[in-house]
CSV table of C-alpha atoms in Angstrom, one decimal:
chain,number,residue,atom,x,y,z
A,365,MET,CA,-11.0,-26.9,48.1
A,366,ALA,CA,-11.0,-27.6,44.3
A,367,SER,CA,-10.5,-31.3,43.5
A,368,LEU,CA,-7.6,-32.5,41.8
A,369,GLY,CA,-9.7,-33.7,38.6
A,370,GLY,CA,-11.0,-30.3,38.4
A,371,ILE,CA,-7.5,-28.4,38.5
A,372,PHE,CA,-6.2,-31.0,36.0
A,373,MET,CA,-9.1,-30.0,33.6
A,374,LYS,CA,-8.4,-26.7,33.9
A,375,SER,CA,-4.8,-27.0,33.2
A,376,ILE,CA,-5.7,-28.7,30.1
A,377,LEU,CA,-7.9,-26.2,28.9
A,378,PHE,CA,-5.3,-23.4,29.5
A,379,GLY,CA,-2.8,-25.2,27.5
A,380,ALA,CA,-4.9,-25.6,24.6
A,381,ALA,CA,-6.0,-22.0,24.7
A,382,VAL,CA,-2.4,-21.0,24.7
A,383,ALA,CA,-1.5,-23.2,21.7
A,384,ALA,CA,-4.4,-22.0,19.7
A,385,LEU,CA,-3.5,-18.6,20.4
A,386,PHE,CA,0.1,-19.1,19.0
A,387,ALA,CA,-0.6,-21.4,16.4
A,388,VAL,CA,-3.1,-19.4,14.4
A,389,PRO,CA,-2.4,-15.8,13.3
A,390,ALA,CA,-5.3,-13.2,14.1
A,391,THR,CA,-5.3,-11.7,10.6
A,392,ALA,CA,-6.6,-13.2,7.6
A,393,GLN,CA,-4.7,-15.4,5.2
A,394,THR,CA,-4.3,-14.8,1.5
A,395,VAL,CA,-4.6,-18.3,-0.5
A,396,HIS,CA,-3.5,-18.5,-4.2
A,397,ALA,CA,-5.8,-21.1,-6.0
A,398,ALA,CA,-4.6,-22.8,-9.2
A,399,PRO,CA,-5.5,-20.9,-12.2
A,400,ILE,CA,-9.0,-21.7,-13.9
A,401,ALA,CA,-8.5,-24.0,-17.0
A,402,ALA,CA,-8.8,-22.3,-20.3
A,403,PRO,CA,-8.5,-23.3,-24.0
A,404,VAL,CA,-5.1,-22.8,-25.5
A,405,SER,CA,-6.5,-21.0,-28.4
A,406,SER,CA,-9.9,-20.2,-30.0
A,407,ASN,CA,-11.0,-20.0,-33.8
A,408,ALA,CA,-12.0,-16.8,-35.3
A,409,MET,CA,-12.7,-15.4,-38.4
A,410,LEU,CA,-12.0,-12.3,-40.4
A,411,ARG,CA,-15.2,-11.7,-42.4
A,412,VAL,CA,-15.9,-10.7,-46.0
A,413,GLY,CA,-16.9,-7.0,-45.8
A,414,THR,CA,-14.8,-5.9,-42.6
A,415,GLU,CA,-13.8,-2.4,-43.3
A,416,VAL,CA,-10.1,-1.8,-43.8
A,417,PRO,CA,-9.1,2.1,-43.7
A,418,LEU,CA,-6.2,2.8,-46.1
A,419,ARG,CA,-4.1,5.6,-46.9
A,420,LEU,CA,-2.5,6.3,-50.5
A,421,LEU,CA,1.5,6.4,-50.6
A,422,GLU,CA,2.0,7.9,-54.0
A,423,GLU,CA,0.4,10.3,-56.1
A,424,LEU,CA,-1.7,9.2,-59.2
A,425,THR,CA,-2.2,11.4,-61.8
A,426,THR,CA,-3.0,11.5,-65.6
A,427,LYS,CA,-0.7,14.7,-65.9
A,428,GLY,CA,2.2,13.8,-68.2
A,429,LYS,CA,0.3,11.0,-69.8
A,430,LYS,CA,2.6,8.3,-67.7
A,431,LEU,CA,-0.4,6.6,-66.1
A,432,ARG,CA,-1.4,3.1,-67.7
A,433,VAL,CA,-4.0,0.3,-66.7
A,434,GLY,CA,-3.1,-2.6,-65.0
A,435,GLN,CA,-0.4,-0.1,-63.1
A,436,ARG,CA,-0.1,-1.1,-59.7
A,437,PHE,CA,0.3,1.6,-56.6
A,438,ARG,CA,1.1,1.6,-53.0
A,439,LEU,CA,-1.1,2.2,-49.8
A,440,GLU,CA,-1.3,1.3,-46.4
A,441,THR,CA,-3.7,0.5,-43.6
A,442,THR,CA,-4.3,3.7,-41.4
A,443,GLU,CA,-6.0,1.9,-38.5
A,444,ALA,CA,-5.7,-1.7,-37.0
A,445,VAL,CA,-8.4,-4.0,-37.8
A,446,MET,CA,-9.6,-6.0,-34.7
A,447,VAL,CA,-11.6,-9.1,-34.2
A,448,GLN,CA,-12.7,-10.4,-30.9
A,449,GLY,CA,-10.6,-7.6,-29.3
A,450,VAL,CA,-7.3,-9.0,-31.1
A,451,GLN,CA,-5.4,-6.9,-33.5
A,452,VAL,CA,-5.1,-9.1,-36.9
A,453,ILE,CA,-4.3,-6.2,-39.2
A,454,PRO,CA,-1.9,-4.0,-37.8
A,455,ALA,CA,-1.8,0.0,-38.6
A,456,GLY,CA,0.7,0.4,-41.1
A,457,SER,CA,0.3,-2.8,-43.0
A,458,PRO,CA,1.1,-2.6,-47.0
A,459,ALA,CA,-1.5,-2.9,-49.6
A,460,VAL,CA,-1.5,-2.7,-53.3
A,461,GLY,CA,-4.3,-1.5,-55.6
A,462,GLU,CA,-4.4,-1.1,-59.5
A,463,ILE,CA,-5.3,1.4,-62.3
A,464,THR,CA,-8.4,0.2,-64.1
A,465,ASP,CA,-9.1,3.5,-66.3
A,466,VAL,CA,-7.2,6.1,-67.7
A,467,ARG,CA,-8.3,9.1,-69.7
A,468,ASN,CA,-5.9,12.0,-70.3
A,469,LYS,CA,-7.2,15.5,-70.6
A,470,GLY,CA,-8.2,16.7,-74.2
A,471,MET,CA,-9.1,19.7,-76.1
A,472,TRP,CA,-12.6,21.6,-75.9
A,473,GLY,CA,-12.2,21.5,-72.0
A,474,LYS,CA,-12.0,17.7,-71.6
A,475,SER,CA,-10.9,16.9,-68.4
A,476,GLY,CA,-8.6,14.0,-67.3
A,477,HIS,CA,-10.0,10.5,-65.5
A,478,LEU,CA,-8.6,7.7,-63.8
A,479,GLY,CA,-10.2,4.8,-62.0
A,480,ALA,CA,-8.6,2.3,-59.6
A,481,ARG,CA,-9.3,-0.8,-57.4
A,482,LEU,CA,-7.9,-2.4,-54.4
A,483,LEU,CA,-6.1,-5.7,-54.6
A,484,TYR,CA,-4.8,-7.0,-51.3
A,485,VAL,CA,-3.6,-6.2,-48.1
A,486,THR,CA,-0.3,-8.2,-46.7
A,487,VAL,CA,-0.1,-9.2,-43.1
A,488,ASN,CA,2.7,-11.7,-41.9
A,489,GLY,CA,3.6,-12.5,-45.4
A,490,ARG,CA,0.0,-13.4,-46.4
A,491,GLN,CA,-2.0,-11.3,-49.0
A,492,ILE,CA,-5.5,-11.1,-48.1
A,493,ARG,CA,-7.9,-9.9,-50.9
A,494,LEU,CA,-9.5,-6.5,-50.9
A,495,SER,CA,-12.5,-4.9,-52.6
A,496,GLY,CA,-13.2,-1.4,-53.3
A,497,ALA,CA,-12.8,1.2,-56.1
A,498,PHE,CA,-12.3,5.0,-56.4
A,499,ASP,CA,-11.8,7.6,-59.1
A,500,ASP,CA,-10.9,11.3,-59.6
A,501,LYS,CA,-11.8,13.5,-62.3
A,502,GLY,CA,-10.2,16.8,-62.8
A,503,VAL,CA,-12.2,20.2,-63.3
A,504,ALA,CA,-13.3,20.5,-66.8
A,505,GLY,CA,-12.8,23.9,-68.5
A,506,GLY,CA,-16.0,25.2,-68.7
A,507,VAL,CA,-18.7,25.0,-71.6
A,508,GLY,CA,-19.2,28.5,-71.3
A,509,ALA,CA,-15.4,29.5,-71.9
A,510,VAL,CA,-15.3,27.2,-75.1
A,511,ALA,CA,-18.5,28.5,-76.6
A,512,VAL,CA,-17.4,32.1,-76.2
A,513,SER,CA,-13.8,31.3,-77.6
A,514,ALA,CA,-15.3,29.3,-80.6
A,515,ILE,CA,-17.4,32.4,-81.4
A,516,VAL,CA,-14.5,34.9,-81.5
A,517,PHE,CA,-11.9,32.9,-83.0
A,518,LEU,CA,-12.2,28.8,-83.3
A,519,PRO,CA,-8.6,27.7,-82.8
A,520,ALA,CA,-8.7,29.3,-79.1
A,521,GLY,CA,-11.4,26.9,-78.5
A,522,PHE,CA,-10.1,24.1,-80.1
A,523,PHE,CA,-6.9,24.3,-78.0
A,524,MET,CA,-8.5,24.7,-74.6
A,525,THR,CA,-8.0,21.8,-72.4
A,526,GLY,CA,-9.4,20.7,-69.0
A,527,THR,CA,-7.3,19.6,-65.9
A,528,SER,CA,-5.3,16.3,-65.5
A,529,ALA,CA,-7.1,14.0,-63.1
A,530,ARG,CA,-5.1,13.6,-59.5
A,531,VAL,CA,-5.4,11.6,-56.3
A,532,PRO,CA,-2.7,13.1,-53.9
A,533,VAL,CA,-0.6,11.4,-51.3
A,534,GLY,CA,-2.2,10.6,-48.2
A,535,ALA,CA,-5.8,10.5,-49.7
A,536,MET,CA,-7.8,8.3,-47.6
A,537,VAL,CA,-9.4,5.1,-49.3
A,538,LYS,CA,-11.9,2.8,-47.9
A,539,GLY,CA,-11.2,-0.9,-48.4
A,540,PHE,CA,-13.2,-4.1,-47.5
A,541,ILE,CA,-12.1,-7.7,-46.7
A,542,ASP,CA,-12.9,-9.9,-49.8
A,543,GLU,CA,-12.5,-13.3,-48.5
A,544,ASP,CA,-13.3,-15.1,-45.1
A,545,VAL,CA,-10.0,-15.3,-43.3
A,546,GLN,CA,-9.5,-18.2,-40.5
A,547,LEU,CA,-8.0,-16.9,-37.7
A,548,SER,CA,-6.4,-18.7,-34.6
A,549,ILE,CA,-6.1,-16.3,-31.6
A,550,GLN,CA,-4.0,-17.3,-28.8
A,551,ALA,CA,-6.4,-17.3,-25.6
A,552,SER,CA,-4.6,-15.5,-22.8
A,553,ALA,CA,-4.1,-17.3,-19.4
A,554,PRO,CA,-6.5,-16.0,-16.4
A,555,ALA,CA,-4.9,-14.5,-13.6
A,556,PRO,CA,-4.5,-16.9,-10.3
A,557,LEU,CA,-7.9,-16.6,-8.4
A,558,THR,CA,-7.0,-15.0,-5.0
A,559,VAL,CA,-9.2,-16.0,-2.3
A,560,GLN,CA,-9.4,-14.1,0.9
A,561,ALA,CA,-9.6,-16.7,3.8
A,562,PRO,CA,-11.9,-15.8,6.9
A,563,ALA,CA,-10.2,-14.6,10.0
A,564,PRO,CA,-9.7,-17.6,12.5
A,565,VAL,CA,-11.5,-17.8,15.8
A,566,VAL,CA,-9.1,-17.0,18.4
A,567,VAL,CA,-9.8,-18.7,21.9
A,568,THR,CA,-8.7,-16.7,24.9
A,569,PRO,CA,-8.1,-17.8,28.2
A,570,ALA,CA,-11.2,-16.2,29.6
A,571,ALA,CA,-13.2,-17.9,26.9
A,572,ALA,CA,-11.9,-21.2,27.9
A,573,GLY,CA,-13.1,-20.6,31.5
A,574,ILE,CA,-9.6,-20.3,33.0
A,575,GLY,CA,-9.6,-18.5,36.3
A,576,LYS,CA,-13.2,-19.6,37.5
């Protein structure tokens, strides 16, 4: 016959096992830890020489002899400019260029010519300097055609003209950033770190030695 002390000990172990079984679930628990500390912002730089793809928003032509040196024209960016994975110049940002050279078409098959340079792109009200230039020359009337006309009848060759220079709407122009621009890029907060807790050890009555 078991002693009273042995029965008492078995009763205590049985009660502890039952309490542990109901107090701790058998499945794993998900613990949400506090986010890892990160800086509020990080400094970055839009560097000189960064490429800026542009599109012309108006036609440039020497036809009509209205184009003038110093005349400005409009463009827009065709793609976003990125720094450290962050968009700093959105697609569609307005830009401005300036005519630097104009030569209208003339007699003896002389073609028109125009030259232009980029000035700046505007982002959030700030003008950022651009570099880059382009030109377009009309097709000449042809040396051979002028020579033949001159031999047959001089005035015919004298009044032959080339074509006007023309850069159409939508023409692609490549520009470049012409100054270093300090940026303040907002750092994104990291997602909370999720830790998978290990499953607790479940104590059963058999493990506690109940029933022996």
